Short mmCIF file of C-alpha atoms in Angstrom, two decimals:
data_model
loop_
_atom_site.label_atom_id
_atom_site.label_comp_id
_atom_site.label_asym_id
_atom_site.label_seq_id
_atom_site.Cartn_x
_atom_site.Cartn_y
_atom_site.Cartn_z
CA UNK A 1173 109.27 10.88 -68.17
CA UNK A 1174 111.07 12.56 -71.07
CA UNK A 1175 114.33 13.02 -69.16
CA UNK A 1176 114.39 9.56 -67.64
CA UNK A 1177 116.69 7.00 -69.21
CA UNK A 1178 115.29 3.62 -70.20
CA UNK A 1179 115.77 0.74 -67.83
CA UNK A 1180 118.84 -1.42 -68.38
CA UNK A 1181 118.40 -4.28 -70.78
CA UNK A 1182 118.68 -7.79 -69.40
CA UNK A 1183 122.27 -9.03 -69.19
CA UNK A 1184 123.45 -10.71 -72.31
CA UNK A 1185 126.72 -12.18 -73.45
CA UNK A 1186 128.81 -9.87 -75.63
CA UNK A 1187 129.34 -10.94 -79.22
CA UNK A 1188 132.61 -12.74 -79.83
CA UNK A 1189 135.49 -10.50 -80.83
CA UNK A 1190 136.58 -11.83 -84.20
CA UNK A 1191 139.61 -11.06 -86.31
CA UNK A 1192 137.42 -9.43 -88.93
CA UNK A 1193 135.85 -7.15 -86.34
CA UNK A 1194 139.31 -6.03 -85.17
CA UNK A 1195 140.52 -5.47 -88.74
CA UNK A 1196 137.42 -3.43 -89.53
CA UNK A 1197 137.92 -1.34 -86.40
CA UNK A 1198 141.57 -0.81 -87.37
CA UNK A 1199 140.48 0.47 -90.78
CA UNK A 1200 137.99 2.88 -89.25
CA UNK A 1201 140.62 4.02 -86.74
CA UNK A 1202 143.04 4.76 -89.59
CA UNK A 1203 140.45 6.81 -91.46
CA UNK A 1204 139.56 8.77 -88.30
CA UNK A 1205 143.21 9.58 -87.68
CA UNK A 1206 143.72 10.61 -91.31
CA UNK A 1207 140.66 12.86 -91.05
CA UNK A 1208 142.02 14.51 -87.92
CA UNK A 1209 145.37 15.11 -89.58
CA UNK A 1210 143.64 16.46 -92.66
CA UNK A 1211 141.77 19.02 -90.59
CA UNK A 1212 144.79 20.27 -88.61
CA UNK A 1213 147.18 20.17 -91.59
CA UNK A 1214 144.96 22.48 -93.60
CA UNK A 1215 145.22 25.10 -90.89
CA UNK A 1216 148.96 24.72 -90.31
CA UNK A 1217 149.82 24.78 -94.01
CA UNK A 1218 147.46 27.60 -94.98
CA UNK A 1219 150.24 30.14 -95.45
CA UNK A 1220 152.01 27.89 -97.97
CA UNK A 1221 148.77 27.10 -99.79
CA UNK A 1222 147.72 30.72 -100.19
CA UNK A 1223 151.26 31.70 -101.14
CA UNK A 1224 151.36 29.09 -103.89
CA UNK A 1225 147.90 30.01 -105.21
CA UNK A 1226 148.22 33.76 -104.75
CA UNK A 1227 145.36 34.32 -102.30
CA UNK A 1228 145.26 37.04 -99.67
CA UNK A 1229 145.20 36.02 -96.00
CA UNK A 1230 141.62 37.19 -95.48
CA UNK A 1231 140.23 35.33 -98.47
CA UNK A 1232 142.27 32.20 -97.76
CA UNK A 1233 141.09 32.07 -94.15
CA UNK A 1234 137.71 30.90 -95.47
CA UNK A 1235 139.30 27.66 -96.65
CA UNK A 1236 139.72 26.52 -93.05
CA UNK A 1237 136.38 27.97 -92.00
CA UNK A 1238 134.48 26.07 -94.68
CA UNK A 1239 136.23 22.81 -93.80
CA UNK A 1240 135.53 23.24 -90.07
CA UNK A 1241 131.90 24.14 -90.75
CA UNK A 1242 131.42 21.10 -92.98
CA UNK A 1243 133.09 18.87 -90.41
CA UNK A 1244 130.82 20.14 -87.64
CA UNK A 1245 127.54 19.78 -89.51
CA UNK A 1246 128.33 16.11 -90.28
CA UNK A 1247 128.96 15.07 -86.67
CA UNK A 1248 125.42 14.68 -85.24
CA UNK A 1249 124.02 12.84 -88.25
CA UNK A 1250 126.81 10.41 -89.11
CA UNK A 1251 125.68 7.59 -86.83
CA UNK A 1252 122.13 7.62 -88.20
CA UNK A 1253 123.19 7.52 -91.84
CA UNK A 1254 125.88 4.92 -91.14
CA UNK A 1255 123.32 2.70 -89.41
CA UNK A 1256 120.90 3.17 -92.30
CA UNK A 1257 123.26 2.63 -95.23
CA UNK A 1258 125.52 0.26 -93.21
CA UNK A 1259 128.90 1.26 -91.85
CA UNK A 1260 130.73 -0.53 -94.66
CA UNK A 1261 128.90 1.28 -97.45
CA UNK A 1262 128.81 4.67 -95.69
CA UNK A 1263 132.52 4.53 -94.89
CA UNK A 1264 133.43 3.68 -98.48
CA UNK A 1265 131.39 6.54 -99.96
CA UNK A 1266 132.67 9.14 -97.49
CA UNK A 1267 136.33 8.17 -97.73
CA UNK A 1268 136.17 7.90 -101.53
CA UNK A 1269 134.65 11.36 -101.94
CA UNK A 1270 137.13 12.87 -99.50
CA UNK A 1271 140.07 11.24 -101.31
CA UNK A 1272 138.87 12.40 -104.73
CA UNK A 1273 138.62 15.97 -103.48
CA UNK A 1274 142.06 15.73 -101.86
CA UNK A 1275 143.54 14.72 -105.22
CA UNK A 1276 141.84 17.61 -107.04
CA UNK A 1277 142.42 20.44 -104.57
CA UNK A 1278 146.02 21.36 -105.55
CA UNK A 1279 144.94 21.81 -109.18
CA UNK A 1280 142.05 24.20 -108.46
CA UNK A 1281 142.98 27.89 -108.64
CA UNK A 1282 139.51 29.46 -108.34
CA UNK A 1283 138.82 30.41 -104.72
CA UNK A 1284 135.06 29.91 -104.93
CA UNK A 1285 135.46 26.39 -106.28
CA UNK A 1286 138.05 25.66 -103.60
CA UNK A 1287 135.66 26.80 -100.88
CA UNK A 1288 132.93 24.49 -102.17
CA UNK A 1289 135.31 21.53 -102.41
CA UNK A 1290 136.75 22.19 -98.96
CA UNK A 1291 133.26 22.31 -97.47
CA UNK A 1292 132.31 18.98 -99.05
CA UNK A 1293 135.59 17.48 -97.89
CA UNK A 1294 134.89 18.72 -94.38
CA UNK A 1295 131.55 16.90 -94.44
CA UNK A 1296 132.91 13.66 -95.86
CA UNK A 1297 136.12 13.49 -93.82
CA UNK A 1298 134.41 14.73 -90.66
CA UNK A 1299 131.85 11.93 -90.96
CA UNK A 1300 134.63 9.37 -90.55
CA UNK A 1301 135.52 10.35 -86.97
CA UNK A 1302 132.22 9.46 -85.19
CA UNK A 1303 132.36 6.00 -86.77
CA UNK A 1304 135.32 5.14 -84.55
CA UNK A 1305 133.50 5.57 -81.25
CA UNK A 1306 130.32 4.06 -82.68
CA UNK A 1307 132.11 0.89 -83.76
CA UNK A 1308 134.26 0.67 -80.61
CA UNK A 1309 131.14 0.67 -78.45
CA UNK A 1310 129.44 -1.81 -80.78
CA UNK A 1311 132.08 -4.50 -81.37
CA UNK A 1312 134.37 -4.40 -78.34
CA UNK A 1313 133.36 -6.36 -75.23
CA UNK A 1314 133.85 -4.67 -71.83
CA UNK A 1315 137.07 -6.61 -71.29
CA UNK A 1316 138.84 -4.57 -73.99
CA UNK A 1317 136.48 -1.64 -74.61
CA UNK A 1318 138.64 0.83 -72.71
CA UNK A 1319 141.44 0.22 -75.20
CA UNK A 1320 138.99 1.15 -77.96
CA UNK A 1321 138.20 4.39 -76.14
CA UNK A 1322 141.95 4.99 -75.83
CA UNK A 1323 142.15 4.73 -79.62
CA UNK A 1324 139.40 7.31 -79.96
CA UNK A 1325 141.23 9.60 -77.51
CA UNK A 1326 144.12 9.71 -79.99
CA UNK A 1327 141.97 11.87 -82.29
CA UNK A 1328 142.19 14.60 -79.62
CA UNK A 1329 145.67 13.99 -78.20
CA UNK A 1330 147.74 12.50 -81.03
CA UNK A 1331 146.53 13.84 -84.39
CA UNK A 1332 146.61 17.59 -83.62
CA UNK A 1333 150.16 17.34 -82.26
CA UNK A 1334 151.56 15.02 -84.92
CA UNK A 1335 150.18 17.27 -87.66
CA UNK A 1336 152.78 19.95 -86.86
CA UNK A 1337 155.63 17.59 -87.76
CA UNK A 1338 153.86 16.15 -90.81
CA UNK A 1339 153.12 19.57 -92.30
CA UNK A 1340 156.74 20.51 -91.70
CA UNK A 1341 157.82 17.48 -93.73
CA UNK A 1342 155.68 18.55 -96.68
CA UNK A 1343 156.44 22.27 -96.65
CA UNK A 1344 160.05 22.44 -95.43
CA UNK A 1345 161.64 19.06 -96.19
CA UNK A 1346 159.87 17.82 -99.30
CA UNK A 1347 159.00 21.41 -100.26
CA UNK A 1348 155.77 20.37 -101.94
CA UNK A 1349 152.69 21.95 -100.35
CA UNK A 1350 150.37 19.72 -102.39
CA UNK A 1351 151.03 16.84 -100.00
CA UNK A 1352 149.13 18.76 -97.34
CA UNK A 1353 146.06 17.52 -99.21
CA UNK A 1354 147.44 14.37 -100.84
CA UNK A 1355 148.60 12.83 -97.54
CA UNK A 1356 145.01 11.71 -96.95
CA UNK A 1357 144.92 9.43 -99.99
CA UNK A 1358 147.35 6.61 -99.04
CA UNK A 1359 145.76 6.21 -95.62
CA UNK A 1360 142.31 6.25 -97.25
CA UNK A 1361 143.22 3.43 -99.63
CA UNK A 1362 144.48 1.23 -96.79
CA UNK A 1363 141.50 2.08 -94.61
CA UNK A 1364 138.94 1.36 -97.32
CA UNK A 1365 140.62 -1.97 -98.08
CA UNK A 1366 140.56 -3.08 -94.45
CA UNK A 1367 136.95 -2.04 -93.88
CA UNK A 1368 135.82 -3.53 -97.19
CA UNK A 1369 137.37 -6.89 -96.35
CA UNK A 1370 136.36 -7.03 -92.69
CA UNK A 1371 132.80 -5.74 -92.49
CA UNK A 1372 129.98 -7.85 -93.91
CA UNK A 1373 127.81 -6.79 -96.84
CA UNK A 1374 124.41 -5.81 -95.47
CA UNK A 1375 121.29 -4.42 -97.10
CA UNK A 1376 120.31 -0.77 -96.77
CA UNK A 1377 117.64 -0.23 -94.12
CA UNK A 1378 115.29 1.79 -96.32
CA UNK A 1379 112.51 1.56 -93.71
CA UNK A 1380 114.45 3.88 -91.43
CA UNK A 1381 113.73 6.76 -93.79
CA UNK A 1382 110.06 6.56 -92.80
CA UNK A 1383 111.05 7.67 -89.30
CA UNK A 1384 113.75 10.21 -90.18
CA UNK A 1385 113.49 13.51 -88.35
CA UNK A 1386 113.70 15.58 -91.52
CA UNK A 1387 112.78 18.96 -89.92
CA UNK A 1388 115.60 18.52 -87.41
CA UNK A 1389 118.01 17.65 -90.22
CA UNK A 1390 117.00 20.77 -92.16
CA UNK A 1391 117.46 23.04 -89.14
CA UNK A 1392 120.45 21.36 -87.49
CA UNK A 1393 122.76 21.36 -90.50
CA UNK A 1394 122.48 25.09 -91.36
CA UNK A 1395 122.52 25.95 -87.66
CA UNK A 1396 125.81 24.17 -87.08
CA UNK A 1397 127.28 25.54 -90.31
CA UNK A 1398 126.44 29.14 -89.41
CA UNK A 1399 127.66 28.73 -85.85
CA UNK A 1400 131.00 27.42 -87.11
CA UNK A 1401 131.35 30.41 -89.44
CA UNK A 1402 130.63 32.84 -86.60
CA UNK A 1403 133.13 31.21 -84.25
CA UNK A 1404 135.91 30.80 -86.80
CA UNK A 1405 135.63 34.20 -88.48
CA UNK A 1406 134.57 36.20 -85.43
CA UNK A 1407 138.04 37.33 -84.39
CA UNK A 1408 139.04 38.42 -87.89
CA UNK A 1409 135.78 40.32 -88.52
CA UNK A 1410 135.64 41.94 -85.04
CA UNK A 1411 132.80 39.82 -83.74
CA UNK A 1412 129.50 41.64 -83.25
CA UNK A 1413 130.72 44.73 -85.03
CA UNK A 1414 130.35 42.63 -88.18
CA UNK A 1415 126.85 42.21 -89.69
CA UNK A 1416 127.92 38.83 -91.06
CA UNK A 1417 128.91 37.51 -87.62
CA UNK A 1418 125.74 38.91 -86.00
CA UNK A 1419 123.54 37.29 -88.63
CA UNK A 1420 125.38 33.95 -88.61
CA UNK A 1421 125.35 33.75 -84.81
CA UNK A 1422 121.69 34.75 -84.44
CA UNK A 1423 120.33 32.52 -87.18
CA UNK A 1424 122.64 29.65 -86.22
CA UNK A 1425 121.59 29.65 -82.56
CA UNK A 1426 117.91 29.97 -83.50
CA UNK A 1427 118.19 26.99 -85.83
CA UNK A 1428 119.91 24.93 -83.14
CA UNK A 1429 117.24 25.76 -80.57
CA UNK A 1430 114.59 24.53 -83.00
CA UNK A 1431 116.75 21.49 -83.77
CA UNK A 1432 117.00 20.63 -80.07
CA UNK A 1433 113.24 20.93 -79.58
CA UNK A 1434 112.51 18.79 -82.61
CA UNK A 1435 114.97 16.12 -81.48
CA UNK A 1436 113.61 16.05 -77.94
CA UNK A 1437 110.08 15.11 -78.98
CA UNK A 1438 110.92 12.85 -81.93
CA UNK A 1439 110.71 9.07 -81.35
CA UNK A 1440 113.80 8.37 -83.49
CA UNK A 1441 116.16 11.32 -83.05
CA UNK A 1442 119.66 11.75 -84.40
CA UNK A 1443 120.85 12.71 -80.89
CA UNK A 1444 118.96 11.56 -77.82
CA UNK A 1445 119.22 14.57 -75.52
CA UNK A 1446 117.28 12.71 -72.82
CA UNK A 1447 120.47 10.77 -72.10
CA UNK A 1448 121.89 13.92 -70.54
CA UNK A 1449 119.66 13.26 -67.54
CA UNK A 1450 122.40 10.84 -66.47
CA UNK A 1451 124.88 12.70 -64.30
CA UNK A 1452 128.01 11.23 -65.84
CA UNK A 1453 126.87 12.33 -69.28
CA UNK A 1454 125.69 15.85 -68.46
CA UNK A 1455 128.53 16.67 -66.08
CA UNK A 1456 131.11 14.72 -68.06
CA UNK A 1457 130.29 16.42 -71.34
CA UNK A 1458 130.31 19.86 -69.70
CA UNK A 1459 133.81 19.10 -68.40
CA UNK A 1460 134.74 17.66 -71.80
CA UNK A 1461 133.96 20.94 -73.58
CA UNK A 1462 135.99 23.04 -71.14
CA UNK A 1463 138.80 20.47 -71.02
CA UNK A 1464 139.25 20.54 -74.80
CA UNK A 1465 139.50 24.33 -74.63
CA UNK A 1466 142.23 23.95 -72.01
CA UNK A 1467 144.04 21.42 -74.23
CA UNK A 1468 144.78 24.19 -76.75
CA UNK A 1469 147.54 25.13 -74.30
CA UNK A 1470 149.50 22.12 -75.51
CA UNK A 1471 149.63 22.92 -79.22
CA UNK A 1472 148.16 26.25 -80.27
CA UNK A 1473 149.75 28.52 -77.66
CA UNK A 1474 153.41 27.41 -77.91
CA UNK A 1475 153.25 27.18 -81.70
CA UNK A 1476 151.75 30.67 -81.98
CA UNK A 1477 154.32 32.10 -79.59
CA UNK A 1478 157.30 30.58 -81.41
CA UNK A 1479 155.94 31.70 -84.78
CA UNK A 1480 155.35 35.25 -83.57
CA UNK A 1481 158.60 35.75 -81.66
CA UNK A 1482 161.03 33.67 -83.69
CA UNK A 1483 159.34 33.12 -87.03
CA UNK A 1484 159.22 29.36 -86.49
CA UNK A 1485 157.66 27.30 -89.26
CA UNK A 1486 155.99 23.94 -88.74
CA UNK A 1487 159.21 21.92 -88.95
CA UNK A 1488 160.92 24.08 -86.34
CA UNK A 1489 157.90 23.84 -84.01
CA UNK A 1490 157.53 20.09 -84.59
CA UNK A 1491 159.32 19.04 -81.34
CA UNK A 1492 156.61 20.87 -79.38
CA UNK A 1493 153.96 18.62 -80.89
CA UNK A 1494 155.99 15.41 -80.93
CA UNK A 1495 156.70 15.59 -77.19
CA UNK A 1496 152.96 15.19 -76.64
CA UNK A 1497 152.08 13.08 -79.68
CA UNK A 1498 154.56 10.20 -79.54
CA UNK A 1499 153.83 9.09 -75.94
CA UNK A 1500 150.13 8.90 -76.81
CA UNK A 1501 150.82 5.77 -78.88
CA UNK A 1502 151.07 3.80 -75.63
CA UNK A 1503 149.90 6.24 -72.91
CA UNK A 1504 146.20 5.76 -73.67
CA UNK A 1505 146.46 1.98 -73.34
CA UNK A 1506 148.43 2.36 -70.11
CA UNK A 1507 145.63 4.50 -68.71
CA UNK A 1508 143.12 1.88 -69.88
CA UNK A 1509 145.08 -0.85 -68.07
CA UNK A 1510 145.10 1.33 -64.95
CA UNK A 1511 141.34 1.84 -65.12
CA UNK A 1512 140.80 -1.92 -65.31
CA UNK A 1513 142.32 -2.31 -61.83
CA UNK A 1514 139.64 -2.89 -59.19
CA UNK A 1515 141.33 -0.57 -56.67
CA UNK A 1516 141.40 2.42 -59.07
CA UNK A 1517 138.73 5.11 -59.00
CA UNK A 1518 138.52 6.63 -62.49
CA UNK A 1519 137.40 9.94 -61.02
CA UNK A 1520 140.75 10.40 -59.31
CA UNK A 1521 142.62 9.49 -62.49
CA UNK A 1522 140.47 12.06 -64.33
CA UNK A 1523 141.16 14.71 -61.67
CA UNK A 1524 144.90 13.97 -61.70
CA UNK A 1525 145.03 14.40 -65.47
CA UNK A 1526 143.24 17.75 -65.25
CA UNK A 1527 145.58 18.87 -62.47
CA UNK A 1528 148.62 18.00 -64.57
CA UNK A 1529 147.23 19.99 -67.50
CA UNK A 1530 146.64 22.96 -65.19
CA UNK A 1531 150.13 22.73 -63.67
CA UNK A 1532 151.63 22.51 -67.16
CA UNK A 1533 149.89 25.76 -68.08
CA UNK A 1534 151.21 27.56 -64.99
CA UNK A 1535 154.71 26.22 -65.63
CA UNK A 1536 154.61 27.56 -69.20
CA UNK A 1537 153.23 30.90 -68.00
CA UNK A 1538 156.74 31.81 -66.85
CA UNK A 1539 157.83 32.20 -70.47
CA UNK A 1540 159.71 35.28 -71.64
CA UNK A 1541 160.98 36.58 -74.96
CA UNK A 1542 164.07 34.35 -74.82
CA UNK A 1543 162.14 31.08 -74.76
CA UNK A 1544 162.59 28.68 -77.64
CA UNK A 1545 161.07 25.23 -77.93
CA UNK A 1546 163.46 23.63 -75.41
CA UNK A 1547 162.08 25.76 -72.57
CA UNK A 1548 158.59 24.33 -73.20
CA UNK A 1549 159.72 20.72 -72.61
CA UNK A 1550 158.69 20.42 -68.91
CA UNK A 1551 155.20 21.79 -69.63
CA UNK A 1552 154.79 19.58 -72.69
CA UNK A 1553 155.84 16.47 -70.74
CA UNK A 1554 153.17 17.20 -68.14
CA UNK A 1555 150.66 17.66 -70.95
CA UNK A 1556 151.70 14.35 -72.47
CA UNK A 1557 150.96 12.58 -69.18
CA UNK A 1558 147.86 14.52 -68.19
CA UNK A 1559 145.97 14.52 -71.48
CA UNK A 1560 145.44 10.74 -71.86
CA UNK A 1561 144.63 10.42 -68.15
CA UNK A 1562 141.91 13.04 -68.47
CA UNK A 1563 140.45 12.11 -71.86
CA UNK A 1564 140.37 8.31 -71.46
CA UNK A 1565 138.99 8.54 -67.92
CA UNK A 1566 136.27 10.95 -69.00
CA UNK A 1567 135.23 8.69 -71.87
CA UNK A 1568 135.12 5.69 -69.53
CA UNK A 1569 133.00 7.47 -66.92
CA UNK A 1570 130.59 8.77 -69.56
CA UNK A 1571 130.19 5.73 -71.79
CA UNK A 1572 129.84 3.33 -68.84
CA UNK A 1573 126.32 4.64 -68.22
CA UNK A 1574 125.40 4.03 -71.86
CA UNK A 1575 123.89 0.82 -73.23
CA UNK A 1576 125.47 -0.58 -76.41
CA UNK A 1577 122.29 0.21 -78.33
CA UNK A 1578 122.69 3.87 -77.35
CA UNK A 1579 126.22 4.06 -78.73
CA UNK A 1580 125.25 5.86 -81.97
CA UNK A 1581 123.56 8.65 -80.00
CA UNK A 1582 126.62 9.15 -77.84
CA UNK A 1583 129.06 8.97 -80.77
CA UNK A 1584 127.23 11.81 -82.51
CA UNK A 1585 126.99 13.94 -79.37
CA UNK A 1586 130.61 13.46 -78.29
CA UNK A 1587 131.99 14.35 -81.69
CA UNK A 1588 129.70 17.35 -82.09
CA UNK A 1589 130.89 18.69 -78.75
CA UNK A 1590 134.48 17.94 -79.72
CA UNK A 1591 134.21 19.92 -82.97
CA UNK A 1592 132.40 22.83 -81.30
CA UNK A 1593 134.97 22.91 -78.48
CA UNK A 1594 137.80 23.17 -80.98
CA UNK A 1595 136.14 26.17 -82.62
CA UNK A 1596 135.32 27.80 -79.29
CA UNK A 1597 138.86 27.24 -78.06
CA UNK A 1598 140.33 28.86 -81.16
CA UNK A 1599 137.96 31.82 -80.84
CA UNK A 1600 138.78 32.31 -77.16
CA UNK A 1601 142.53 32.15 -77.77
CA UNK A 1602 142.33 34.68 -80.61
CA UNK A 1603 140.17 37.07 -78.61
CA UNK A 1604 142.26 36.85 -75.44
CA UNK A 1605 145.46 37.37 -77.39
CA UNK A 1606 144.01 40.45 -79.04
CA UNK A 1607 142.73 41.94 -75.77
CA UNK A 1608 145.85 41.23 -73.73
CA UNK A 1609 148.22 42.36 -76.46
CA UNK A 1610 146.37 45.69 -76.66
CA UNK A 1611 146.50 45.97 -72.87
CA UNK A 1612 150.23 45.29 -72.55
CA UNK A 1613 151.06 47.40 -75.59
CA UNK A 1614 149.21 50.35 -74.10
CA UNK A 1615 151.02 49.99 -70.77
CA UNK A 1616 154.44 49.69 -72.39
CA UNK A 1617 153.95 52.66 -74.69
CA UNK A 1618 152.58 54.71 -71.79
CA UNK A 1619 155.51 53.74 -69.60
CA UNK A 1620 158.00 54.53 -72.35
CA UNK A 1621 156.38 57.94 -72.75
CA UNK A 1622 156.89 58.64 -69.03
CA UNK A 1623 160.56 57.71 -68.94
CA UNK A 1624 161.51 58.39 -72.54
CA UNK A 1625 162.93 61.83 -71.81
CA UNK A 1626 165.42 60.40 -69.34
CA UNK A 1627 166.71 57.73 -71.73
CA UNK A 1628 169.53 58.18 -74.26
CA UNK A 1629 168.41 58.94 -77.80
CA UNK A 1630 167.24 55.76 -79.47
CA UNK A 1631 168.87 55.46 -82.87
CA UNK A 1632 167.28 52.20 -84.04
CA UNK A 1633 163.53 52.61 -83.65
CA UNK A 1634 162.90 49.45 -85.67
CA UNK A 1635 164.78 47.31 -83.15
CA UNK A 1636 163.00 49.02 -80.26
CA UNK A 1637 159.61 48.36 -81.83
CA UNK A 1638 160.51 44.70 -82.48
CA UNK A 1639 161.65 44.25 -78.87
CA UNK A 1640 158.46 45.80 -77.52
CA UNK A 1641 156.31 43.66 -79.82
CA UNK A 1642 158.08 40.50 -78.68
CA UNK A 1643 157.55 41.47 -75.06
CA UNK A 1644 153.86 42.16 -75.67
CA UNK A 1645 153.38 38.71 -77.26
CA UNK A 1646 155.19 37.00 -74.37
CA UNK A 1647 153.13 38.79 -71.71
CA UNK A 1648 149.84 38.12 -73.51
CA UNK A 1649 150.69 34.44 -74.04
CA UNK A 1650 151.61 34.07 -70.36
CA UNK A 1651 148.24 35.57 -69.40
CA UNK A 1652 146.38 33.04 -71.54
CA UNK A 1653 148.36 30.18 -70.03
CA UNK A 1654 147.19 31.34 -66.60
CA UNK A 1655 143.57 31.51 -67.76
CA UNK A 1656 143.66 28.01 -69.25
CA UNK A 1657 145.55 26.65 -66.25
CA UNK A 1658 142.93 28.06 -63.91
CA UNK A 1659 140.19 26.56 -66.08
CA UNK A 1660 141.79 23.10 -65.90
CA UNK A 1661 142.18 23.28 -62.11
CA UNK A 1662 138.59 24.46 -61.64
CA UNK A 1663 137.45 21.29 -63.43
CA UNK A 1664 139.19 19.04 -60.88
CA UNK A 1665 136.43 19.17 -58.21
CA UNK A 1666 133.79 18.78 -60.93
CA UNK A 1667 135.47 15.56 -62.06
CA UNK A 1668 135.31 14.22 -58.52
CA UNK A 1669 131.56 14.93 -58.48
CA UNK A 1670 130.88 12.40 -61.22
CA UNK A 1671 129.24 9.09 -60.39
CA UNK A 1672 131.61 6.33 -59.31
CA UNK A 1673 131.92 3.56 -61.90
CA UNK A 1674 133.66 0.33 -60.85
CA UNK A 1675 136.32 -1.15 -63.06
CA UNK A 1676 134.93 -3.29 -65.90
CA UNK A 1677 135.09 -7.04 -65.60
CA UNK A 1678 137.97 -8.25 -67.74
CA UNK A 1679 136.67 -11.83 -67.91
CA UNK A 1680 135.38 -12.28 -71.48
CA UNK A 1681 132.82 -14.88 -70.50
CA UNK A 1682 131.01 -12.61 -68.08
CA UNK A 1683 128.12 -10.32 -68.92
CA UNK A 1684 128.84 -6.78 -69.98
CA UNK A 1685 128.74 -4.15 -67.30
CA UNK A 1686 125.40 -2.38 -67.03
CA UNK A 1687 125.65 0.77 -64.99
CA UNK A 1688 122.70 2.56 -63.43
CA UNK A 1689 120.68 4.50 -65.95
CA UNK A 1690 120.33 7.56 -63.73
CA UNK A 1691 123.18 9.50 -62.22
#
C-alpha cells in the first residue's frame, strides 16, 4: 500500500561514534546556527539597512521576503542534493556562496541587485539548516541521538532570541550596520574548516540523477517561492485585495498540489509523504506547525510591543531574547537526559512544555501601557523552560518512528514545515494586530465621542492621541497573547494522543531502537 511504511530493517549495530564524526557535526551545527542568525538579523536590522541605503520601507521589505522565499524553497531538496554531491562538498559550496554574498551585500546600492543576491543567499544559507538534522540522525547512535536533536532544537529556540542582542551590538554599540551581513563570515570560515577536516572525501553519485524527480523539482521550487511571497507580503498589500497576492497564492498552491502528487508516485522522491501514515509523524508535525506559531509569543510579540510603545531598539529589547536564549545552551540537553530515563513518558514532557508556553502567554496578556521589559520576565522564564521541553520531546517522538535510512526525507520535511510555520506565524501576528488595533481604536474613539462633552477641554491633542495609540497597541497585543496561549493549551491533549515511545537504550553496544512503522 502507498501509505504503508516499510517494514523495519533487521537490527544492526550502530556505526562507531568517532572524533571526526563529532567534529563534522559540530561544524554543521555552527553553520546552521549562523544561518538562523543571518535570517533573523536581516529582519531585525532592516530599518538600519534601509536607512543607510536610502530605501523606502515598502521597497526594503522585499529584502526579507526574498531571503525567506529562497530559504523555504531550498528546504525540501537539500537532503537529496547533499546525498548526491556528498555532504562535505555540498556544505562547502553552499557556505562559500553565502559568505561571498554576505561580504558583497553592504557595498550594493541597487535594490534590484540586492533582491537577487538576498534570494540566492536565502537558498544557500537555508540549505545549511536541514543538514544538521540529517547528519544527527545519520552519525549519532541512539545512546546520544537525543542530544543531537537538542542541538537542532536550538535553531528554533536559541537563534531567533539571541539575534535580538547580536543585532543590537552591531547597530547600537558598534554602530556599523554592515556587520548584520558580515557576522556570517567568521562562523562560516570555522564551520567550513571543521567540516572539511572531519568528513571524508567521497565521489559524486552521478547515477542518482537518472532517478531525479525533475517535474517535482520544477513545480515545488516556484510553488514554495510564491507561497512565501504571499505569506510575507500579504499583510502589507492587504491580502486578497492585492492582485499580486491572489496570483502568488493561487499559482503557488497549485504548484504545490502538483508537487505533492508527483512526489507521492515517484520511486525516489525528495520528500516521502507516505511516512505521514505513521501517527507520530502526521500528528507530531501538525502540532509542530501550530507550536511554532505559538512560539512567536516569546520573541515577536514583546519586541513589537516595546518598539511600538517605547521606541525600543534591538539593544534595549535584548534582555527579552536573552532570558529565553541563554538557558537553551543547557536546557535542551537536560531535557534529553530526562527523556533517557526509563520512567519518563515523552508525551507528558511534551504536554508540560506546551502548557508552560500557554501559561506564559496568559501571564503576559495582563500587560498594560506601563510595561517595560522587566514586566515580561516571568512569562519569558516560563517560555525558556517550556520551549525546549516541547521541541525536543516532539522531535524525539517523531524521529523515533523513522529508520536511519529515512533521515533525509524527515530532515527535508521538518525544515520545510519549520520555515512555512515561521511565515504563517508572522502573517497571523500581523493580521491579528491590524484587526484588533482597528477594533480597539474604534471603541475608544466612539467612547471618547460619547463622553467628550463632559470632559474638560483637551489642550494637548498630540499627547491624547499618543496615549490612545499606546492603549490600542497594549489591548491588541494582549488579545494576541490570549489567542496564542489558547492555541498552545489546545495542543496539550493532542500531544498526549501521540504513540508512546520508550526511552532509548543508552548502552552503546546494543542495537539501535526500531520503533513500529505504523502509528
